[in-house]
Amino acid sequence: MFIYISLLRFLGLFRLALPASSRFLNGLLAATVAAALIAIPASAADEPATPETPAPPTPTPAERPPLPSRSDAMSADLLRQLPAKEFVSLTAGTDEFAALWRPANVGEPRGVIILLPGEGESADWPLGIGPLRRGLPDHGWHTLSMSLPDLSGPVYPAVGNVAEDAAEPLAEEAETGAEQLADDSAPSEAGYLPEETAAVPSEPAIDDTETEEPDEPPAAKVDQAEQIAERIEAALAFARSKQPSTIVLVGQGTGGYWAARYLQQVAPSDVRHLAMIQPRQPEGQNERLEQLVPALKLATGDFFYKGGRADLSAAHERLNASRRIQHPAYRQVELPPPTGDRHVDQEQLVRRIRGWLDKQT
């Protein structure tokens, strides 16, 4: 481009030096100008285009780790708050879980009591389970308090002292690490409402005409009843390692149902005593509690609070079922109404359980 412009300037100066009538000069000048005009766009086109800056790649969202289950979270809280010497790690199949162990405070222990909390309750739940776990060793009993896996479905009303549980928040929340809400409506069996889950955002529609990825096999559904039975078996194996003379299962709420179900299905010869505190039938289980418990033919203590018409009616059904089959060692105990003093009420429960144990062993 620069060469053509210089040539035009030279020809212009050269033309001024020659006669104006020179046809040759005029033709040469016109041809040169035309060639320069044609070369200008061509030379511009030959220039390389400025490369475009590529767009930054879209960041891939990091996968969020799965949240721990409620029972695992409560066990982690207990691990931070209770002495390490009280914890034992038990294995049920491929599942490892924590249990709380307290040896008897006597020279000749009477046996081992395995405590099964209700749905949503921890191994040191401040109503029922915790006081029994800490109180019975002073009366000659080892205690092993286990945790149960989370159950699907809605959580049922509170076990144990219903009126007391709804009246005020737990004083021992800092000790147990488990959260509990006070509500005018009936609280859950654990003393609080089920955890809310975050809403899942809607996913964009997938075009079926695109290349389809192979479907991943669905995750195997966990049989929760089998999982609970495995945990009870692991707790019994630990108790048997202490070579006790007596093993007693004590279940609270749905824990009473699972203890009775295990004894019915497995019928271990070294477990001859069952105590239930306000037992309840879990969601999704078809076998009714009043049919399950009397058929065990074991020394059975059925402790219940007169908290409502439904609870009283269920207790009467269990009692009548045991009478129809003439159960030899079924005893039902109505617990006194709450006094408003949590410590006094829980001591009352420990005394009633201890009195029943003294008559049976």
CSV table of C-alpha atoms in Angstrom, one decimal:
chain,number,residue,atom,x,y,z
A,1,MET,CA,0.0,0.0,0.0
A,2,PHE,CA,2.8,2.4,0.9
A,3,ILE,CA,4.6,1.5,-2.4
A,4,TYR,CA,1.6,2.5,-4.5
A,5,ILE,CA,1.2,5.8,-2.8
A,6,SER,CA,4.8,6.7,-3.3
A,7,LEU,CA,4.6,5.7,-7.0
A,8,LEU,CA,1.6,8.0,-7.5
A,9,ARG,CA,3.5,10.9,-6.0
A,10,PHE,CA,6.5,10.3,-8.2
A,11,LEU,CA,4.3,10.1,-11.4
A,12,GLY,CA,2.6,13.3,-10.4
A,13,LEU,CA,5.9,15.1,-10.1
A,14,PHE,CA,7.2,13.5,-13.3
A,15,ARG,CA,4.0,14.6,-15.2
A,16,LEU,CA,4.6,18.2,-14.2
A,17,ALA,CA,8.0,18.1,-15.7
A,18,LEU,CA,6.7,16.9,-19.1
A,19,PRO,CA,4.4,18.5,-21.7
A,20,ALA,CA,0.8,18.3,-20.8
A,21,SER,CA,0.0,16.9,-24.2
A,22,SER,CA,1.8,13.6,-23.6
A,23,ARG,CA,-0.8,10.8,-24.1
A,24,PHE,CA,1.6,8.2,-23.0
A,25,LEU,CA,2.0,9.8,-19.6
A,26,ASN,CA,-1.7,10.3,-19.1
A,27,GLY,CA,-2.4,6.6,-19.9
A,28,LEU,CA,0.4,5.4,-17.7
A,29,LEU,CA,-0.9,7.6,-14.8
A,30,ALA,CA,-4.5,6.3,-15.2
A,31,ALA,CA,-3.4,2.7,-15.2
A,32,THR,CA,-1.3,3.2,-12.2
A,33,VAL,CA,-4.1,4.8,-10.2
A,34,ALA,CA,-6.5,2.0,-11.2
A,35,ALA,CA,-4.0,-0.7,-10.1
A,36,ALA,CA,-3.5,1.1,-6.8
A,37,LEU,CA,-7.2,1.3,-6.1
A,38,ILE,CA,-7.7,-2.4,-6.8
A,39,ALA,CA,-4.7,-3.3,-4.6
A,40,ILE,CA,-6.0,-1.3,-1.5
A,41,PRO,CA,-8.9,-3.6,-0.6
A,42,ALA,CA,-6.9,-6.7,-1.5
A,43,SER,CA,-4.1,-5.7,0.8
A,44,ALA,CA,-6.6,-5.0,3.6
A,45,ALA,CA,-8.2,-8.4,3.2
A,46,ASP,CA,-4.7,-10.0,3.4
A,47,GLU,CA,-4.3,-8.6,6.9
A,48,PRO,CA,-4.9,-11.4,9.5
A,49,ALA,CA,-8.0,-11.0,11.6
A,50,THR,CA,-7.7,-10.4,15.3
A,51,PRO,CA,-8.4,-13.8,17.1
A,52,GLU,CA,-11.4,-13.7,19.4
A,53,THR,CA,-10.9,-14.4,23.1
A,54,PRO,CA,-12.5,-17.7,24.0
A,55,ALA,CA,-15.3,-17.7,26.6
A,56,PRO,CA,-14.3,-19.0,30.0
A,57,PRO,CA,-15.5,-22.6,30.7
A,58,THR,CA,-18.6,-22.9,32.7
A,59,PRO,CA,-17.6,-24.0,36.3
A,60,THR,CA,-18.9,-27.4,37.3
A,61,PRO,CA,-20.8,-27.2,40.6
A,62,ALA,CA,-19.1,-29.2,43.4
A,63,GLU,CA,-21.1,-32.1,44.7
A,64,ARG,CA,-22.4,-31.5,48.3
A,65,PRO,CA,-21.5,-34.3,50.7
A,66,PRO,CA,-24.5,-36.2,52.0
A,67,LEU,CA,-25.9,-34.9,55.3
A,68,PRO,CA,-25.5,-37.3,58.3
A,69,SER,CA,-28.7,-39.0,59.6
A,70,ARG,CA,-30.4,-37.8,62.7
A,71,SER,CA,-29.3,-40.7,64.7
A,72,ASP,CA,-25.7,-40.2,63.6
A,73,ALA,CA,-25.8,-36.5,64.4
A,74,MET,CA,-27.1,-37.3,67.9
A,75,SER,CA,-24.4,-39.9,68.5
A,76,ALA,CA,-21.8,-37.4,67.4
A,77,ASP,CA,-23.1,-34.9,69.9
A,78,LEU,CA,-23.0,-37.6,72.7
A,79,LEU,CA,-19.4,-38.4,71.7
A,80,ARG,CA,-18.4,-34.8,72.4
A,81,GLN,CA,-20.2,-34.5,75.7
A,82,LEU,CA,-19.9,-37.8,77.5
A,83,PRO,CA,-16.8,-39.6,78.8
A,84,ALA,CA,-15.1,-41.7,76.1
A,85,LYS,CA,-15.0,-44.7,78.5
A,86,GLU,CA,-18.8,-45.0,78.3
A,87,PHE,CA,-18.8,-45.6,74.6
A,88,VAL,CA,-18.5,-48.9,72.9
A,89,SER,CA,-18.5,-49.4,69.1
A,90,LEU,CA,-20.7,-52.2,67.9
A,91,THR,CA,-21.0,-53.7,64.4
A,92,ALA,CA,-24.3,-54.9,62.8
A,93,GLY,CA,-23.6,-56.3,59.4
A,94,THR,CA,-21.8,-53.6,57.6
A,95,ASP,CA,-23.1,-50.9,59.9
A,96,GLU,CA,-21.1,-49.5,62.8
A,97,PHE,CA,-22.9,-47.7,65.6
A,98,ALA,CA,-22.2,-46.4,69.1
A,99,ALA,CA,-23.7,-47.6,72.3
A,100,LEU,CA,-23.3,-46.5,75.9
A,101,TRP,CA,-22.1,-48.9,78.5
A,102,ARG,CA,-22.2,-48.5,82.3
A,103,PRO,CA,-21.0,-51.3,84.6
A,104,ALA,CA,-22.9,-52.1,87.8
A,105,ASN,CA,-21.6,-50.4,90.9
A,106,VAL,CA,-21.7,-53.6,93.0
A,107,GLY,CA,-19.3,-56.5,93.5
A,108,GLU,CA,-21.8,-59.2,92.2
A,109,PRO,CA,-23.8,-57.8,89.2
A,110,ARG,CA,-27.3,-59.1,88.7
A,111,GLY,CA,-27.2,-59.0,84.9
A,112,VAL,CA,-27.3,-56.7,81.9
A,113,ILE,CA,-30.1,-54.4,80.8
A,114,ILE,CA,-30.2,-53.4,77.2
A,115,LEU,CA,-32.1,-50.2,76.6
A,116,LEU,CA,-33.8,-49.5,73.3
A,117,PRO,CA,-34.8,-45.8,72.8
A,118,GLY,CA,-37.8,-44.8,70.7
A,119,GLU,CA,-37.8,-43.3,67.2
A,120,GLY,CA,-35.8,-40.0,67.1
A,121,GLU,CA,-34.4,-40.6,70.6
A,122,SER,CA,-30.7,-40.9,71.5
A,123,ALA,CA,-29.0,-43.5,73.6
A,124,ASP,CA,-29.0,-41.0,76.5
A,125,TRP,CA,-32.4,-39.5,76.0
A,126,PRO,CA,-33.3,-37.4,79.1
A,127,LEU,CA,-36.8,-39.0,79.5
A,128,GLY,CA,-36.7,-42.6,80.5
A,129,ILE,CA,-33.6,-43.9,78.7
A,130,GLY,CA,-31.0,-41.6,80.3
A,131,PRO,CA,-32.2,-41.9,83.9
A,132,LEU,CA,-32.5,-45.7,83.7
A,133,ARG,CA,-29.0,-45.9,82.1
A,134,ARG,CA,-27.5,-44.0,85.0
A,135,GLY,CA,-29.7,-45.1,87.8
A,136,LEU,CA,-29.8,-48.9,87.5
A,137,PRO,CA,-26.1,-49.5,87.9
A,138,ASP,CA,-26.4,-48.4,91.5
A,139,HIS,CA,-28.8,-51.3,92.1
A,140,GLY,CA,-26.6,-54.0,90.6
A,141,TRP,CA,-27.3,-53.8,86.9
A,142,HIS,CA,-25.0,-53.3,84.0
A,143,THR,CA,-26.7,-51.0,81.4
A,144,LEU,CA,-26.1,-51.0,77.6
A,145,SER,CA,-28.0,-48.2,75.9
A,146,MET,CA,-28.1,-48.6,72.1
A,147,SER,CA,-29.1,-46.3,69.3
A,148,LEU,CA,-31.5,-47.3,66.5
A,149,PRO,CA,-31.3,-46.3,62.9
A,150,ASP,CA,-33.7,-43.6,61.5
A,151,LEU,CA,-37.1,-44.9,60.5
A,152,SER,CA,-39.1,-43.7,57.5
A,153,GLY,CA,-42.6,-42.1,57.8
A,154,PRO,CA,-44.0,-39.6,60.3
A,155,VAL,CA,-42.8,-39.5,63.9
A,156,TYR,CA,-45.5,-40.5,66.4
A,157,PRO,CA,-46.5,-38.6,69.6
A,158,ALA,CA,-44.1,-38.5,72.5
A,159,VAL,CA,-43.3,-41.6,74.6
A,160,GLY,CA,-43.3,-41.4,78.3
A,161,ASN,CA,-44.3,-38.3,80.2
A,162,VAL,CA,-46.4,-36.6,77.5
A,163,ALA,CA,-47.7,-33.7,79.5
A,164,GLU,CA,-44.3,-33.0,80.9
A,165,ASP,CA,-42.7,-33.3,77.6
A,166,ALA,CA,-44.9,-30.7,76.0
A,167,ALA,CA,-44.9,-28.3,79.0
A,168,GLU,CA,-41.3,-27.1,78.8
A,169,PRO,CA,-38.0,-27.6,76.9
A,170,LEU,CA,-35.7,-30.3,78.2
A,171,ALA,CA,-33.3,-29.1,81.0
A,172,GLU,CA,-30.7,-31.7,79.9
A,173,GLU,CA,-30.5,-30.5,76.2
A,174,ALA,CA,-27.0,-29.3,76.8
A,175,GLU,CA,-26.1,-32.7,78.2
A,176,THR,CA,-27.6,-34.8,75.4
A,177,GLY,CA,-27.1,-32.5,72.4
A,178,ALA,CA,-30.5,-33.5,71.0
A,179,GLU,CA,-32.9,-30.7,70.1
A,180,GLN,CA,-36.5,-30.7,71.3
A,181,LEU,CA,-39.3,-28.2,70.7
A,182,ALA,CA,-42.2,-27.4,72.9
A,183,ASP,CA,-45.4,-27.1,71.0
A,184,ASP,CA,-49.1,-26.8,71.7
A,185,SER,CA,-49.7,-29.6,69.3
A,186,ALA,CA,-48.7,-33.2,70.2
A,187,PRO,CA,-44.9,-33.4,70.0
A,188,SER,CA,-43.1,-36.2,68.2
A,189,GLU,CA,-42.0,-39.4,69.9
A,190,ALA,CA,-38.5,-37.8,70.1
A,191,GLY,CA,-40.0,-34.6,71.6
A,192,TYR,CA,-39.6,-32.6,68.4
A,193,LEU,CA,-41.0,-32.4,64.9
A,194,PRO,CA,-39.3,-34.2,62.0
A,195,GLU,CA,-36.6,-32.3,60.3
A,196,GLU,CA,-37.6,-30.3,57.3
A,197,THR,CA,-35.8,-31.1,54.1
A,198,ALA,CA,-34.9,-28.5,51.5
A,199,ALA,CA,-37.0,-28.4,48.3
A,200,VAL,CA,-35.3,-29.9,45.3
A,201,PRO,CA,-35.1,-27.5,42.3
A,202,SER,CA,-36.8,-28.7,39.2
A,203,GLU,CA,-34.5,-30.2,36.6
A,204,PRO,CA,-34.5,-29.1,33.0
A,205,ALA,CA,-36.2,-31.4,30.5
A,206,ILE,CA,-34.0,-33.8,28.7
A,207,ASP,CA,-34.4,-34.3,24.9
A,208,ASP,CA,-34.9,-38.0,24.2
A,209,THR,CA,-33.5,-37.5,20.7
A,210,GLU,CA,-30.0,-36.9,22.2
A,211,THR,CA,-27.6,-39.7,22.9
A,212,GLU,CA,-29.0,-41.4,26.0
A,213,GLU,CA,-26.8,-42.3,28.9
A,214,PRO,CA,-27.3,-45.8,30.4
A,215,ASP,CA,-29.5,-45.6,33.5
A,216,GLU,CA,-27.8,-46.2,36.8
A,217,PRO,CA,-29.1,-49.1,38.8
A,218,PRO,CA,-31.4,-47.9,41.7
A,219,ALA,CA,-29.9,-48.1,45.2
A,220,ALA,CA,-30.9,-51.1,47.2
A,221,LYS,CA,-33.7,-50.3,49.7
A,222,VAL,CA,-32.6,-50.8,53.2
A,223,ASP,CA,-34.8,-53.1,55.3
A,224,GLN,CA,-35.0,-51.1,58.5
A,225,ALA,CA,-36.6,-53.9,60.5
A,226,GLU,CA,-33.7,-56.2,59.5
A,227,GLN,CA,-31.2,-53.4,60.3
A,228,ILE,CA,-32.7,-52.9,63.8
A,229,ALA,CA,-32.7,-56.7,64.4
A,230,GLU,CA,-29.0,-56.8,63.5
A,231,ARG,CA,-28.3,-54.0,66.0
A,232,ILE,CA,-30.1,-55.8,68.8
A,233,GLU,CA,-28.2,-59.0,68.0
A,234,ALA,CA,-24.9,-57.0,68.2
A,235,ALA,CA,-25.9,-55.6,71.6
A,236,LEU,CA,-26.8,-59.1,72.8
A,237,ALA,CA,-23.4,-60.4,71.7
A,238,PHE,CA,-21.7,-57.6,73.7
A,239,ALA,CA,-23.8,-58.4,76.7
A,240,ARG,CA,-23.1,-62.1,76.5
A,241,SER,CA,-19.3,-61.3,76.5
A,242,LYS,CA,-19.8,-60.2,80.1
A,243,GLN,CA,-21.2,-63.6,81.0
A,244,PRO,CA,-24.3,-62.2,82.9
A,245,SER,CA,-26.7,-64.4,84.7
A,246,THR,CA,-29.7,-62.4,83.3
A,247,ILE,CA,-30.3,-60.3,80.2
A,248,VAL,CA,-33.3,-57.9,80.1
A,249,LEU,CA,-34.5,-55.9,77.2
A,250,VAL,CA,-36.1,-52.5,78.0
A,251,GLY,CA,-37.7,-50.6,75.2
A,252,GLN,CA,-39.3,-47.2,75.2
A,253,GLY,CA,-41.9,-46.1,72.6
A,254,THR,CA,-41.2,-47.8,69.3
A,255,GLY,CA,-38.1,-49.4,71.0
A,256,GLY,CA,-40.5,-51.5,73.0
A,257,TYR,CA,-42.2,-52.8,69.8
A,258,TRP,CA,-38.8,-53.7,68.2
A,259,ALA,CA,-37.7,-55.5,71.3
A,260,ALA,CA,-40.9,-57.6,71.4
A,261,ARG,CA,-40.6,-58.3,67.6
A,262,TYR,CA,-37.1,-59.5,67.9
A,263,LEU,CA,-37.9,-61.8,70.8
A,264,GLN,CA,-40.8,-63.2,68.9
A,265,GLN,CA,-38.8,-63.9,65.7
A,266,VAL,CA,-35.5,-65.0,67.3
A,267,ALA,CA,-36.6,-66.2,70.7
A,268,PRO,CA,-33.1,-66.3,72.3
A,269,SER,CA,-33.0,-68.7,75.3
A,270,ASP,CA,-31.0,-66.4,77.5
A,271,VAL,CA,-33.4,-63.4,77.3
A,272,ARG,CA,-36.4,-64.1,79.5
A,273,HIS,CA,-37.5,-60.6,80.5
A,274,LEU,CA,-39.0,-57.7,78.6
A,275,ALA,CA,-40.0,-54.3,79.9
A,276,MET,CA,-41.8,-51.7,77.8
A,277,ILE,CA,-42.3,-48.0,78.6
A,278,GLN,CA,-45.3,-46.5,76.7
A,279,PRO,CA,-44.8,-48.9,73.8
A,280,ARG,CA,-46.0,-47.8,70.3
A,281,GLN,CA,-46.3,-49.5,67.0
A,282,PRO,CA,-44.0,-48.0,64.3
A,283,GLU,CA,-45.3,-46.7,61.0
A,284,GLY,CA,-45.5,-49.4,58.3
A,285,GLN,CA,-45.6,-52.4,60.7
A,286,ASN,CA,-48.7,-54.5,60.2
A,287,GLU,CA,-48.5,-56.7,63.3
A,288,ARG,CA,-50.3,-55.1,66.1
A,289,LEU,CA,-48.7,-54.6,69.5
A,290,GLU,CA,-51.5,-56.2,71.5
A,291,GLN,CA,-51.1,-59.4,69.4
A,292,LEU,CA,-47.3,-59.4,69.5
A,293,VAL,CA,-46.6,-58.9,73.2
A,294,PRO,CA,-48.9,-61.4,75.0
A,295,ALA,CA,-47.7,-64.2,72.7
A,296,LEU,CA,-44.1,-64.0,73.9
A,297,LYS,CA,-44.8,-65.9,77.1
A,298,LEU,CA,-42.0,-64.0,78.8
A,299,ALA,CA,-41.9,-62.1,82.0
A,300,THR,CA,-43.3,-58.8,80.6
A,301,GLY,CA,-43.6,-55.4,82.3
A,302,ASP,CA,-45.9,-53.0,80.5
A,303,PHE,CA,-45.5,-49.5,81.9
A,304,PHE,CA,-47.7,-46.8,80.5
A,305,TYR,CA,-48.8,-43.2,81.3
A,306,LYS,CA,-52.4,-42.3,81.4
A,307,GLY,CA,-51.8,-39.4,79.0
A,308,GLY,CA,-54.8,-39.7,76.7
A,309,ARG,CA,-57.8,-41.8,75.7
A,310,ALA,CA,-55.9,-43.4,72.9
A,311,ASP,CA,-53.0,-44.5,75.1
A,312,LEU,CA,-55.4,-45.8,77.8
A,313,SER,CA,-57.4,-47.7,75.2
A,314,ALA,CA,-54.2,-49.3,73.7
A,315,ALA,CA,-53.1,-50.3,77.2
A,316,HIS,CA,-56.4,-52.0,77.9
A,317,GLU,CA,-56.3,-53.9,74.6
A,318,ARG,CA,-52.9,-55.3,75.5
A,319,LEU,CA,-54.1,-56.3,79.0
A,320,ASN,CA,-57.2,-58.0,77.7
A,321,ALA,CA,-55.2,-59.9,75.1
A,322,SER,CA,-52.9,-61.2,77.8
A,323,ARG,CA,-55.9,-62.3,79.9
A,324,ARG,CA,-57.5,-64.2,77.0
A,325,ILE,CA,-54.4,-66.4,76.6
A,326,GLN,CA,-53.8,-66.5,80.4
A,327,HIS,CA,-50.3,-65.1,80.1
A,328,PRO,CA,-48.3,-66.4,83.1
A,329,ALA,CA,-46.1,-63.4,83.8
A,330,TYR,CA,-47.6,-60.3,82.1
A,331,ARG,CA,-47.9,-57.3,84.4
A,332,GLN,CA,-49.2,-53.9,83.5
A,333,VAL,CA,-48.1,-50.9,85.6
A,334,GLU,CA,-49.8,-47.4,85.3
A,335,LEU,CA,-47.2,-44.7,86.0
A,336,PRO,CA,-48.3,-41.8,88.1
A,337,PRO,CA,-49.1,-38.4,86.5
A,338,PRO,CA,-46.3,-35.9,86.3
A,339,THR,CA,-45.6,-33.7,89.3
A,340,GLY,CA,-44.0,-30.9,87.3
A,341,ASP,CA,-40.5,-31.8,88.7
A,342,ARG,CA,-38.6,-33.6,86.1
A,343,HIS,CA,-36.1,-35.1,88.4
A,344,VAL,CA,-38.8,-36.5,90.7
A,345,ASP,CA,-40.8,-37.9,87.8
A,346,GLN,CA,-37.8,-39.7,86.4
A,347,GLU,CA,-36.8,-41.1,89.8
A,348,GLN,CA,-40.3,-42.5,90.1
A,349,LEU,CA,-39.9,-44.3,86.8
A,350,VAL,CA,-36.5,-45.8,87.9
A,351,ARG,CA,-38.1,-47.0,91.1
A,352,ARG,CA,-41.0,-48.7,89.3
A,353,ILE,CA,-38.7,-50.4,86.8
A,354,ARG,CA,-36.4,-51.5,89.7
A,355,GLY,CA,-39.3,-52.8,91.7
A,356,TRP,CA,-40.5,-54.9,88.8
A,357,LEU,CA,-37.0,-56.3,88.2
A,358,ASP,CA,-36.7,-57.2,91.9
A,359,LYS,CA,-39.8,-59.4,91.6
A,360,GLN,CA,-38.8,-61.1,88.4
A,361,THR,CA,-35.1,-61.9,89.1
